[in-house]
Structures are given as structure tokens and as C-alpha cells.
Amino acid sequence: MELPNKGTILVLPAVSSANVPQLAVDLLVHSFRIPFYSLLDHGGLLYPFAGPREDPAPLENDSATRLPKSGIASSLEVYHNSTVTCLIQRSPTLPASRSLFISKVLLPFIQQNKFSRILLLSSTDASRRSDPGGQKVIRISLYDRSFQGISTPSILDLSRKIAKLSVDEGSQPEYEEYALPARLPGSGITLPFLKAAVNDNLPALSIILYAYEGDNFADAYYMAELALDALAIASPPSWTPPPSWEGVYGKKQRIGLEHGLYG
């Protein structure tokens, strides 16, 4: 698929522990009103998925006003404007299909559209980490100085020392800067994609959050802020969550004599 705008920033959420990346990117899409562009053919490499789609409210005088307000959500969706492209994967890969999905779907899409930067958002199972008291976020960069305020090893260094820890002393305290870790439980395509990015010399950065299953809305807001910080983009005046978030845990019980349990 060829997009109308070349050289945008690609934001790619991995299907991973607690689905924090999907929540974070949905929050970004609705808060910045990034319009839905198209479904992307995944060649049958993802589990089938269909449901109602929630498009963000269109901007005034924007081409998104010509798009329907809702539609069908599927396994792989593209949201796109002149600055950012969000490729949202909503279902996991079929067994033994991660490498094929990366090589046959993601890499051709990336190469065709010549993205200036690639931000992979992911999460990993916090209950399976060996250092429970460690930092909450892992930050991996595969290139130097392309992101503001980041100084990391070069791709050549990473390819030679792919499993070696490399901490940036000047980074923010909530981050740990790594070359590629040996394992990230529950992180989906994260490690295979980053290894492919090393081999293809892609300008990729990944933010990986340790997460537990449960109510992860706070983690989603946190990851969205981390993404904007990595991209040097100012936060929106106010966050706009998708309308469906209101009903995730049911409607709030009205309290009082008129509306309580015995009202």
C-alpha cells in the first residue's frame, strides 16, 4: 500500500502484554484526530478480527470530513496524515507466522512509504521479569541522534553486541537503554521486528513498558506521553479517549436515595 504522504513518522503498536500499546495509540489517534485511511492486507497471517470501528472526530477543513464517522475495524488498520502514520495491529499473528508477517507485510509497507522514523510501542509481562524492583520502561534505539535528546550505540555496534546491555548515563531515570534483550515475555513481534530493523538498517526506536494484566488505562496514558516525548511532540491540551473506554468496566453505579441499590 502506497500512502499519499511519504516520509511520515510510523507508530507501530505490538500486540503484547495487557494490550497497552493498542490503548496508547488509540488515545493518540483520538487526541490528535488522525484520520482512518485504510485496512491493510495481512495475507492471512493474523487472526481474523472484525468489529465496530471508532473514527476520531474530524478536524475542521480536513479531508477526514469526507470519511464515515464509523466503520468496520479489522486486524490491521492504517491511520494517516501528513505527519504521522499509525499502523494498528489488533490481533496477534497466527502460530509460527511472526517472521512471515514481518517480512511479507511490515517491511514492504515500510520500504514503500519511506518513513523517516519508526516508533515501535510494546509491553512485556511484568510478572515474569527477573528483577521486580527494576525500571518500568525499556528504551531501545537503533540509530544515533535521529531522536531529540537521545544518544545511543550505532546500528553497527548493536549488530555486533546484540545481547549486551548498554546504558546511556544521560537518559531520563525512568528509562533503561538496551541493545536487544535476549527475551521479552509477552511482547509479540517486538524482538523479531527489531532484529529485522537492524538487518535492514531502519531508523527504529522502541519503547517497552513492563505491564500487568488488569486496568491499564493509566499505563496507556503513560505510554502515550513517552511516545510524544520520544518524537519531540507536545502533548495535546487535553486527552481524548475513544468513546468505548467509558463502557469497558460497565456503567458507573448511580448513588443516592433516588438511584442507589434500592432506588
Coordinates of N, CA, C and O in Angstrom, one line a residue, residues 34-215:
I34 N -6.2 11.8 14.2 CA -5.5 11.3 13.0 C -6.6 10.4 12.2 O -7.1 9.5 12.8
P35 N -6.9 10.8 11.0 CA -8.0 10.1 10.3 C -7.7 8.7 9.9 O -6.5 8.3 9.6
F36 N -8.7 7.8 9.9 CA -8.6 6.5 9.4 C -8.3 6.6 7.9 O -8.9 7.4 7.2
Y37 N -7.4 5.8 7.4 CA -7.0 5.8 6.0 C -7.5 4.5 5.3 O -8.2 4.6 4.3
S38 N -7.1 3.3 5.8 CA -7.5 2.1 5.1 C -7.2 0.9 6.0 O -6.4 1.0 7.0
L39 N -7.8 -0.2 5.7 CA -7.3 -1.5 6.2 C -6.1 -2.0 5.4 O -6.0 -1.6 4.2
L40 N -5.2 -2.7 6.0 CA -4.0 -3.2 5.3 C -4.1 -4.7 5.2 O -4.4 -5.4 6.2
D41 N -3.9 -5.3 4.0 CA -4.0 -6.7 3.8 C -2.8 -7.4 4.5 O -1.6 -7.1 4.3
H42 N -3.1 -8.3 5.4 CA -2.0 -9.0 6.2 C -1.8 -10.4 5.6 O -1.0 -11.2 6.2
G43 N -2.4 -10.8 4.5 CA -2.1 -12.0 3.9 C -2.5 -13.2 4.7 O -2.0 -14.3 4.5
G44 N -3.5 -13.1 5.6 CA -4.0 -14.2 6.4 C -3.0 -14.6 7.5 O -3.1 -15.8 8.0
L45 N -2.1 -13.8 7.8 CA -1.1 -14.1 8.8 C -1.5 -13.7 10.2 O -0.8 -14.0 11.2
L46 N -2.6 -12.9 10.4 CA -3.1 -12.5 11.7 C -4.4 -13.2 11.9 O -5.1 -13.6 11.0
Y47 N -4.8 -13.4 13.2 CA -6.1 -14.0 13.5 C -7.2 -13.1 13.0 O -7.1 -11.9 13.0
P48 N -8.2 -13.7 12.4 CA -9.3 -12.9 11.9 C -10.0 -12.0 13.0 O -10.1 -12.5 14.1
F49 N -10.3 -10.8 12.7 CA -10.9 -9.9 13.7 C -11.8 -8.9 12.9 O -11.4 -8.4 11.9
A50 N -13.0 -8.7 13.5 CA -13.9 -7.6 12.9 C -14.8 -7.1 14.0 O -15.2 -7.9 14.9
G51 N -15.0 -5.8 14.0 CA -15.9 -5.2 15.0 C -16.1 -3.8 14.6 O -15.6 -3.3 13.6
P52 N -16.9 -3.1 15.4 CA -17.2 -1.7 15.0 C -15.9 -0.8 15.2 O -15.2 -1.0 16.2
R53 N -15.7 0.1 14.3 CA -14.6 1.0 14.3 C -15.0 2.3 14.9 O -16.0 2.9 14.5
E54 N -14.1 2.9 15.7 CA -14.4 4.3 16.2 C -13.4 5.3 15.6 O -12.2 5.3 15.9
D55 N -13.9 6.0 14.6 CA -13.0 7.0 14.0 C -13.0 8.3 14.9 O -13.9 8.6 15.5
P56 N -11.8 8.9 14.9 CA -11.7 10.2 15.7 C -12.6 11.3 15.1 O -12.9 11.2 13.9
A57 N -13.0 12.2 15.9 CA -13.7 13.4 15.4 C -12.9 14.1 14.3 O -11.7 14.4 14.6
P58 N -13.4 14.4 13.2 CA -12.6 15.0 12.1 C -12.2 16.5 12.5 O -13.0 17.2 13.2
L59 N -11.1 16.9 12.0 CA -10.7 18.3 12.1 C -11.5 19.1 11.1 O -11.9 18.7 10.1
E60 N -11.6 20.4 11.5 CA -12.3 21.3 10.5 C -11.4 21.5 9.3 O -10.2 21.6 9.4
N61 N -12.1 21.6 8.1 CA -11.4 21.8 6.9 C -10.4 20.7 6.6 O -9.4 21.0 5.9
D62 N -10.6 19.5 7.1 CA -9.7 18.4 6.8 C -10.4 17.4 5.9 O -11.6 17.3 5.9
S63 N -9.6 16.7 5.2 CA -10.1 15.7 4.3 C -10.9 14.6 5.0 O -11.7 13.9 4.4
A64 N -10.6 14.4 6.3 CA -11.3 13.4 7.1 C -12.8 13.7 7.2 O -13.5 12.7 7.5
T65 N -13.2 14.9 6.9 CA -14.6 15.2 7.0 C -15.4 14.4 5.9 O -16.6 14.2 6.0
R66 N -14.7 13.9 4.9 CA -15.3 13.1 3.9 C -15.4 11.7 4.2 O -16.0 10.9 3.5
L67 N -14.8 11.3 5.3 CA -14.8 9.9 5.7 C -16.0 9.6 6.6 O -16.5 10.5 7.3
P68 N -16.5 8.3 6.6 CA -17.6 8.0 7.5 C -17.1 8.1 9.0 O -16.0 8.0 9.3
K69 N -18.1 8.4 9.9 CA -17.8 8.5 11.3 C -17.5 7.2 11.9 O -16.9 7.2 13.0
S70 N -17.9 6.1 11.3 CA -17.6 4.8 11.9 C -17.5 3.8 10.7 O -17.9 4.1 9.6
G71 N -17.1 2.6 11.0 CA -17.0 1.6 10.0 C -16.6 0.2 10.7 O -16.9 0.0 11.9
I72 N -15.9 -0.6 10.0 CA -15.5 -1.9 10.5 C -14.0 -1.9 10.8 O -13.2 -1.6 10.0
A73 N -13.8 -2.3 12.1 CA -12.4 -2.5 12.5 C -11.9 -3.9 12.1 O -12.7 -4.8 12.1
S74 N -10.6 -4.0 11.8 CA -10.1 -5.3 11.4 C -8.7 -5.5 12.0 O -8.3 -4.7 12.8
S75 N -8.1 -6.6 11.6 CA -6.8 -7.0 12.2 C -5.7 -6.0 12.1 O -4.8 -5.9 12.9
L76 N -5.7 -5.2 11.0 CA -4.6 -4.3 10.7 C -5.1 -3.1 10.0 O -5.7 -3.1 8.9
E77 N -5.0 -1.9 10.7 CA -5.6 -0.7 10.2 C -4.5 0.4 10.1 O -3.5 0.5 10.8
V78 N -4.7 1.3 9.1 CA -3.8 2.4 8.9 C -4.6 3.8 9.2 O -5.6 4.0 8.6
Y79 N -4.0 4.5 10.1 CA -4.4 5.9 10.3 C -3.3 6.8 9.9 O -2.1 6.6 10.2
H80 N -3.6 7.9 9.1 CA -2.6 8.6 8.4 C -2.9 10.1 8.2 O -4.0 10.4 7.9
N81 N -1.9 10.9 8.4 CA -2.0 12.3 8.0 C -0.6 12.7 7.4 O 0.2 11.9 7.2
S82 N -0.4 14.0 7.3 CA 0.8 14.5 6.6 C 2.1 14.3 7.5 O 3.2 14.5 7.1
T83 N 1.9 14.0 8.8 CA 3.0 14.0 9.8 C 3.2 12.6 10.3 O 4.3 12.1 10.4
V84 N 2.1 11.9 10.6 CA 2.2 10.6 11.4 C 1.4 9.5 10.7 O 0.3 9.8 10.2
T85 N 1.9 8.3 10.7 CA 1.1 7.1 10.3 C 1.1 6.2 11.4 O 2.1 5.8 12.0
C86 N -0.1 5.7 11.8 CA -0.3 4.7 12.8 C -0.7 3.4 12.2 O -1.8 3.4 11.6
L87 N 0.1 2.4 12.2 CA -0.3 1.1 11.7 C -0.7 0.2 12.9 O 0.1 -0.3 13.7
I88 N -2.0 0.1 13.1 CA -2.5 -0.6 14.3 C -2.8 -2.0 14.1 O -3.8 -2.4 13.3
Q89 N -2.1 -2.9 14.7 CA -2.3 -4.3 14.7 C -3.2 -4.7 15.9 O -2.9 -4.5 17.0
R90 N -4.4 -5.3 15.6 CA -5.4 -5.5 16.6 C -5.5 -7.0 17.0 O -6.3 -7.3 17.9
S91 N -4.9 -7.9 16.3 CA -4.9 -9.3 16.6 C -3.5 -9.9 16.4 O -2.8 -9.4 15.6
P92 N -3.2 -10.9 17.2 CA -1.9 -11.5 17.1 C -1.6 -12.3 15.8 O -2.6 -12.6 15.1
T93 N -0.4 -12.6 15.6 CA 0.0 -13.4 14.4 C -0.5 -14.9 14.7 O -0.5 -15.3 15.8
L94 N -0.7 -15.6 13.6 CA -1.0 -17.0 13.7 C 0.3 -17.7 14.2 O 1.4 -17.2 14.0
P95 N 0.1 -18.9 14.7 CA 1.3 -19.7 15.2 C 2.4 -19.8 14.1 O 2.1 -20.0 12.9
A96 N 3.6 -19.6 14.5 CA 4.8 -19.7 13.6 C 4.7 -18.7 12.4 O 5.3 -19.0 11.4
S97 N 4.0 -17.6 12.6 CA 3.9 -16.6 11.4 C 4.5 -15.3 11.7 O 4.4 -14.4 10.9
R98 N 5.2 -15.1 12.8 CA 5.7 -13.8 13.1 C 6.7 -13.3 12.1 O 6.7 -12.2 11.6
S99 N 7.7 -14.2 11.7 CA 8.7 -13.8 10.8 C 8.1 -13.5 9.4 O 8.5 -12.5 8.7
L100 N 7.1 -14.3 9.0 CA 6.5 -14.1 7.7 C 5.7 -12.7 7.7 O 5.7 -12.0 6.8
F101 N 5.0 -12.4 8.8 CA 4.3 -11.2 8.9 C 5.2 -10.0 8.8 O 4.9 -9.0 8.1
I102 N 6.3 -10.1 9.4 CA 7.3 -9.0 9.4 C 7.9 -8.9 8.0 O 8.0 -7.8 7.4
S103 N 8.3 -10.0 7.4 CA 9.0 -9.9 6.1 C 8.0 -9.7 4.9 O 8.4 -9.0 3.9
K104 N 6.8 -10.2 5.0 CA 5.9 -10.1 3.9 C 4.9 -8.9 4.0 O 4.3 -8.5 3.0
V105 N 4.7 -8.4 5.2 CA 3.7 -7.3 5.4 C 4.3 -6.0 5.9 O 4.2 -5.0 5.2
L106 N 5.0 -6.1 7.0 CA 5.5 -4.9 7.6 C 6.7 -4.3 6.9 O 6.6 -3.1 6.5
L107 N 7.7 -5.0 6.5 CA 8.8 -4.5 5.9 C 8.5 -3.9 4.5 O 9.0 -2.8 4.1
P108 N 7.7 -4.6 3.6 CA 7.3 -4.0 2.4 C 6.6 -2.7 2.5 O 6.8 -1.7 1.8
F109 N 5.7 -2.6 3.5 CA 4.9 -1.4 3.8 C 5.9 -0.3 4.2 O 5.7 0.9 3.7
I110 N 6.8 -0.6 5.0 CA 7.8 0.4 5.5 C 8.7 0.9 4.3 O 8.9 2.1 4.1
Q111 N 9.2 0.0 3.5 CA 10.1 0.3 2.4 C 9.4 1.1 1.4 O 9.9 2.1 0.8
Q112 N 8.1 0.8 1.1 CA 7.4 1.5 0.1 C 7.1 2.9 0.5 O 7.0 3.8 -0.4
N113 N 6.9 3.2 1.8 CA 6.5 4.5 2.2 C 7.6 5.4 2.8 O 7.3 6.5 3.2
K114 N 8.8 4.8 2.9 CA 10.0 5.6 3.2 C 9.8 6.4 4.5 O 10.0 7.7 4.5
F115 N 9.4 5.8 5.6 CA 9.1 6.5 6.8 C 10.4 7.1 7.3 O 11.5 6.5 7.3
S116 N 10.3 8.3 7.8 CA 11.5 9.0 8.4 C 12.0 8.4 9.7 O 13.2 8.3 9.9
R117 N 11.1 7.9 10.5 CA 11.4 7.3 11.8 C 10.3 6.2 12.1 O 9.2 6.4 11.6
I118 N 10.6 5.3 12.8 CA 9.7 4.2 13.2 C 9.7 4.1 14.7 O 10.8 3.8 15.3
L119 N 8.6 4.2 15.3 CA 8.4 4.0 16.8 C 7.6 2.8 17.1 O 6.4 2.8 16.8
L120 N 8.2 1.8 17.6 CA 7.6 0.5 18.0 C 7.2 0.6 19.4 O 8.1 0.7 20.3
L121 N 5.9 0.6 19.8 CA 5.5 0.6 21.1 C 5.1 -0.9 21.5 O 4.5 -1.6 20.8
S122 N 5.6 -1.3 22.7 CA 5.4 -2.7 23.1 C 5.3 -2.7 24.6 O 5.6 -1.8 25.3
S123 N 4.9 -3.9 25.1 CA 4.8 -4.1 26.5 C 5.3 -5.6 26.8 O 5.2 -6.4 25.9
T124 N 5.7 -5.8 28.0 CA 6.2 -7.2 28.4 C 5.7 -7.5 29.7 O 5.4 -6.6 30.5
D125 N 5.5 -8.8 30.0 CA 4.8 -9.3 31.2 C 5.7 -9.0 32.4 O 6.7 -9.5 32.7
A126 N 5.1 -8.1 33.3 CA 5.9 -7.6 34.5 C 6.0 -8.8 35.5 O 6.9 -8.8 36.3
S127 N 5.0 -9.7 35.5 CA 5.1 -10.8 36.4 C 6.2 -11.8 36.1 O 6.5 -12.7 37.0
R128 N 6.8 -11.7 35.0 CA 7.8 -12.7 34.6 C 9.2 -12.1 34.5 O 10.1 -12.7 34.0
R129 N 9.4 -10.9 35.0 CA 10.7 -10.3 35.0 C 11.5 -10.8 36.1 O 11.0 -11.1 37.2
S130 N 12.8 -10.8 35.9 CA 13.8 -11.4 36.9 C 14.2 -10.4 38.0 O 14.7 -10.7 39.0
D131 N 13.9 -9.1 37.7 CA 14.2 -8.0 38.6 C 13.0 -7.2 38.9 O 12.9 -6.1 38.4
P132 N 12.1 -7.6 39.8 CA 10.8 -6.9 40.0 C 11.0 -5.5 40.4 O 10.1 -4.7 40.2
G133 N 12.1 -5.1 41.0 CA 12.3 -3.8 41.5 C 13.0 -2.9 40.5 O 13.3 -1.7 40.8
G134 N 13.1 -3.3 39.3 CA 13.8 -2.6 38.2 C 13.0 -1.5 37.6 O 11.8 -1.2 38.1
Q135 N 13.5 -0.8 36.6 CA 12.8 0.3 36.0 C 11.6 -0.2 35.3 O 11.4 -1.4 34.9
K136 N 10.6 0.7 35.0 CA 9.3 0.3 34.4 C 9.4 0.3 32.9 O 8.6 -0.3 32.2
V137 N 10.4 1.0 32.3 CA 10.4 1.2 30.8 C 11.8 0.8 30.3 O 12.8 1.1 30.9
I138 N 11.8 0.1 29.2 CA 13.0 -0.2 28.4 C 12.9 0.6 27.1 O 11.8 0.7 26.5
R139 N 14.0 1.3 26.8 CA 14.0 2.1 25.6 C 15.1 1.6 24.7 O 16.3 1.6 25.1
I140 N 14.8 1.3 23.5 CA 15.8 0.7 22.5 C 15.9 1.6 21.3 O 14.9 2.0 20.7
S141 N 17.1 2.1 21.0 CA 17.2 2.9 19.8 C 18.3 2.2 18.9 O 19.3 1.8 19.3
L142 N 18.0 2.2 17.6 CA 18.8 1.5 16.6 C 19.6 2.5 15.8 O 20.2 2.1 14.7
Y143 N 19.7 3.7 16.2 CA 20.5 4.7 15.4 C 20.8 5.9 16.3 O 20.3 6.0 17.4
D144 N 21.7 6.7 15.9 CA 22.2 7.8 16.7 C 21.6 9.2 16.3 O 21.4 9.5 15.1
R145 N 21.2 9.9 17.3 CA 20.8 11.3 17.2 C 19.6 11.6 16.3 O 19.4 12.8 16.0
S146 N 18.9 10.6 15.8 CA 17.8 10.9 15.0 C 16.6 11.4 15.8 O 15.7 12.0 15.3
F147 N 16.5 10.9 17.1 CA 15.5 11.4 18.0 C 16.2 12.4 18.9 O 17.3 12.2 19.4
Q148 N 15.4 13.5 19.2 CA 16.0 14.6 20.0 C 16.3 14.1 21.4 O 15.6 13.4 22.1
G149 N 17.5 14.4 21.8 CA 18.0 14.2 23.2 C 18.4 12.7 23.4 O 18.5 12.3 24.6
I150 N 18.6 11.9 22.4 CA 18.9 10.5 22.6 C 20.3 10.3 22.0 O 20.6 10.7 20.9
S151 N 21.1 9.6 22.8 CA 22.5 9.2 22.3 C 22.6 7.7 22.6 O 22.7 7.3 23.8
T152 N 22.7 6.9 21.6 CA 22.7 5.5 21.7 C 23.7 4.9 20.8 O 24.3 5.5 19.9
P153 N 24.0 3.6 21.0 CA 25.0 2.9 20.1 C 24.5 2.9 18.7 O 23.3 3.0 18.4
S154 N 25.4 2.9 17.7 CA 25.1 2.8 16.3 C 24.6 1.4 16.0 O 24.7 0.5 16.7
I155 N 24.0 1.3 14.8 CA 23.5 0.0 14.3 C 24.6 -1.0 14.2 O 24.4 -2.2 14.5
L156 N 25.8 -0.5 13.8 CA 26.9 -1.5 13.7 C 27.3 -2.0 15.1 O 27.5 -3.2 15.2
D157 N 27.3 -1.2 16.1 CA 27.5 -1.6 17.5 C 26.5 -2.6 17.9 O 26.8 -3.6 18.5
L158 N 25.2 -2.3 17.6 CA 24.1 -3.2 18.0 C 24.2 -4.5 17.4 O 23.9 -5.5 18.0
S159 N 24.5 -4.5 16.1 CA 24.6 -5.8 15.4 C 25.7 -6.7 15.9 O 25.6 -7.9 15.9
R160 N 26.8 -6.0 16.4 CA 27.9 -6.8 16.9 C 27.7 -7.2 18.4 O 28.2 -8.3 18.8
K161 N 26.9 -6.4 19.1 CA 26.7 -6.7 20.5 C 25.2 -6.8 20.8 O 24.7 -6.1 21.7
I162 N 24.5 -7.6 20.1 CA 23.1 -7.6 20.0 C 22.5 -7.9 21.4 O 21.3 -7.6 21.7
A163 N 23.2 -8.7 22.2 CA 22.6 -9.1 23.5 C 23.3 -8.4 24.7 O 23.0 -8.7 25.8
K164 N 24.1 -7.4 24.4 CA 24.8 -6.7 25.5 C 24.1 -5.5 26.0 O 23.7 -4.7 25.2
L165 N 24.0 -5.3 27.3 CA 23.4 -4.1 27.9 C 24.3 -2.9 27.6 O 25.5 -2.9 27.7
S166 N 23.6 -1.8 27.3 CA 24.3 -0.5 27.0 C 23.4 0.6 27.6 O 22.4 1.0 27.1
V167 N 23.8 1.1 28.7 CA 23.0 2.1 29.4 C 23.6 3.5 29.1 O 24.8 3.8 29.2
D168 N 22.7 4.4 28.7 CA 23.0 5.8 28.5 C 22.9 6.6 29.8 O 21.8 6.8 30.3
E169 N 24.0 7.1 30.3 CA 24.0 7.8 31.6 C 23.2 9.0 31.6 O 22.7 9.5 32.6
G170 N 23.1 9.6 30.4 CA 22.3 10.9 30.3 C 20.9 10.8 30.1 O 20.2 11.8 30.0
S171 N 20.4 9.5 30.1 CA 18.9 9.3 29.8 C 18.1 9.6 31.0 O 18.6 9.7 32.1
Q172 N 16.8 9.7 30.8 CA 15.9 10.0 31.9 C 15.9 8.8 32.9 O 16.0 7.7 32.4
P173 N 15.6 9.0 34.2 CA 15.8 7.9 35.1 C 14.7 6.8 35.0 O 15.0 5.7 35.4
E174 N 13.6 7.1 34.3 CA 12.6 6.0 34.2 C 12.9 5.1 33.1 O 12.2 4.1 32.9
Y175 N 13.9 5.4 32.3 CA 14.3 4.6 31.1 C 15.5 3.7 31.4 O 16.4 4.0 32.2
E176 N 15.5 2.5 30.7 CA 16.7 1.7 30.6 C 17.0 1.6 29.1 O 16.1 1.2 28.4
E177 N 18.2 2.0 28.7 CA 18.6 1.9 27.3 C 19.4 0.6 27.1 O 20.4 0.3 27.7
Y178 N 18.9 -0.2 26.1 CA 19.5 -1.5 25.9 C 19.9 -1.6 24.4 O 19.4 -0.9 23.5
A179 N 20.8 -2.5 24.1 CA 20.8 -3.2 22.8 C 19.6 -4.2 22.9 O 18.8 -4.1 23.8
L180 N 19.5 -5.2 22.1 CA 18.3 -6.0 22.1 C 18.4 -7.0 23.2 O 19.4 -7.8 23.3
P181 N 17.4 -7.1 24.1 CA 17.4 -8.1 25.2 C 17.3 -9.5 24.6 O 16.8 -9.7 23.5
A182 N 17.7 -10.5 25.4 CA 17.6 -11.8 25.0 C 16.1 -12.3 24.9 O 15.7 -13.1 24.0
R183 N 15.3 -11.8 25.8 CA 13.9 -12.2 25.8 C 13.0 -11.1 26.4 O 13.5 -10.4 27.3
L184 N 11.8 -11.1 26.0 CA 10.8 -10.1 26.5 C 9.5 -10.9 26.5 O 8.7 -10.8 25.5
P185 N 9.1 -11.6 27.6 CA 7.9 -12.4 27.6 C 6.7 -11.6 27.3 O 6.5 -10.5 27.8
G186 N 5.8 -12.1 26.4 CA 4.5 -11.5 26.1 C 4.6 -10.2 25.2 O 3.7 -9.5 25.1
S187 N 5.8 -10.1 24.5 CA 6.0 -8.9 23.7 C 5.6 -9.0 22.3 O 5.9 -8.1 21.5
G188 N 5.1 -10.2 21.8 CA 4.7 -10.4 20.5 C 5.8 -10.3 19.5 O 6.9 -10.9 19.6
I189 N 5.6 -9.4 18.5 CA 6.6 -9.3 17.4 C 7.8 -8.4 17.7 O 8.7 -8.2 16.8
T190 N 7.9 -7.9 18.9 CA 8.9 -6.9 19.2 C 10.3 -7.3 18.9 O 11.0 -6.6 18.1
L191 N 10.8 -8.4 19.5 CA 12.2 -8.7 19.2 C 12.5 -9.1 17.7 O 13.5 -8.7 17.1
P192 N 11.6 -10.0 17.1 CA 11.8 -10.3 15.7 C 11.8 -9.0 14.8 O 12.6 -8.9 13.9
F193 N 10.9 -8.1 15.1 CA 10.9 -6.9 14.3 C 12.2 -6.0 14.5 O 12.7 -5.5 13.5
L194 N 12.6 -5.9 15.7 CA 13.8 -5.1 15.9 C 15.0 -5.7 15.3 O 15.9 -5.0 14.8
K195 N 15.1 -7.1 15.3 CA 16.2 -7.7 14.7 C 16.2 -7.5 13.2 O 17.2 -7.3 12.5
A196 N 15.0 -7.5 12.6 CA 14.8 -7.2 11.2 C 15.2 -5.8 10.9 O 15.8 -5.5 9.8
A197 N 14.8 -4.9 11.8 CA 15.2 -3.5 11.6 C 16.7 -3.3 11.6 O 17.2 -2.4 10.9
V198 N 17.4 -4.0 12.5 CA 18.9 -3.9 12.5 C 19.4 -4.4 11.1 O 20.3 -3.7 10.5
N199 N 18.9 -5.5 10.6 CA 19.4 -6.1 9.4 C 19.1 -5.2 8.2 O 19.9 -5.1 7.3
D200 N 18.0 -4.5 8.2 CA 17.6 -3.6 7.1 C 17.9 -2.1 7.3 O 17.6 -1.3 6.5
N201 N 18.7 -1.9 8.4 CA 19.2 -0.5 8.7 C 18.0 0.5 8.8 O 18.1 1.6 8.2
L202 N 17.0 0.1 9.5 CA 15.8 1.0 9.6 C 16.0 2.0 10.8 O 16.6 1.6 11.9
P203 N 15.5 3.2 10.7 CA 15.6 4.2 11.8 C 14.6 3.9 12.9 O 13.6 4.6 13.0
A204 N 14.8 2.9 13.7 CA 13.7 2.4 14.6 C 14.1 2.7 16.0 O 15.2 2.6 16.5
L205 N 13.0 3.0 16.8 CA 13.1 3.2 18.2 C 12.0 2.4 18.9 O 10.9 2.3 18.3
S206 N 12.2 1.8 20.0 CA 11.2 1.1 20.7 C 11.1 1.5 22.1 O 12.1 1.6 22.8
I207 N 9.8 1.6 22.6 CA 9.6 1.9 24.0 C 8.8 0.7 24.5 O 7.7 0.4 23.9
I208 N 9.3 0.0 25.5 CA 8.7 -1.2 26.0 C 8.4 -1.0 27.5 O 9.2 -0.7 28.3
L209 N 7.1 -1.2 27.8 CA 6.6 -1.0 29.2 C 6.4 -2.3 29.9 O 5.7 -3.2 29.3
Y210 N 6.9 -2.5 31.1 CA 6.5 -3.6 31.9 C 5.1 -3.4 32.4 O 4.7 -2.4 33.0
A211 N 4.2 -4.4 32.2 CA 2.8 -4.2 32.5 C 2.2 -5.5 33.0 O 2.6 -6.6 32.7
Y212 N 1.2 -5.4 33.9 CA 0.4 -6.5 34.4 C -0.9 -6.4 33.7 O -1.4 -5.3 33.4
E213 N -1.6 -7.6 33.6 CA -3.0 -7.6 33.1 C -3.9 -6.9 34.1 O -3.7 -7.0 35.3
G214 N -4.9 -6.2 33.7 CA -5.8 -5.5 34.5 C -6.3 -4.2 34.0 O -6.4 -4.1 32.7
D215 N -6.6 -3.3 34.8 CA -7.0 -1.9 34.4 C -5.7 -1.2 33.9 O -4.9 -0.7 34.8

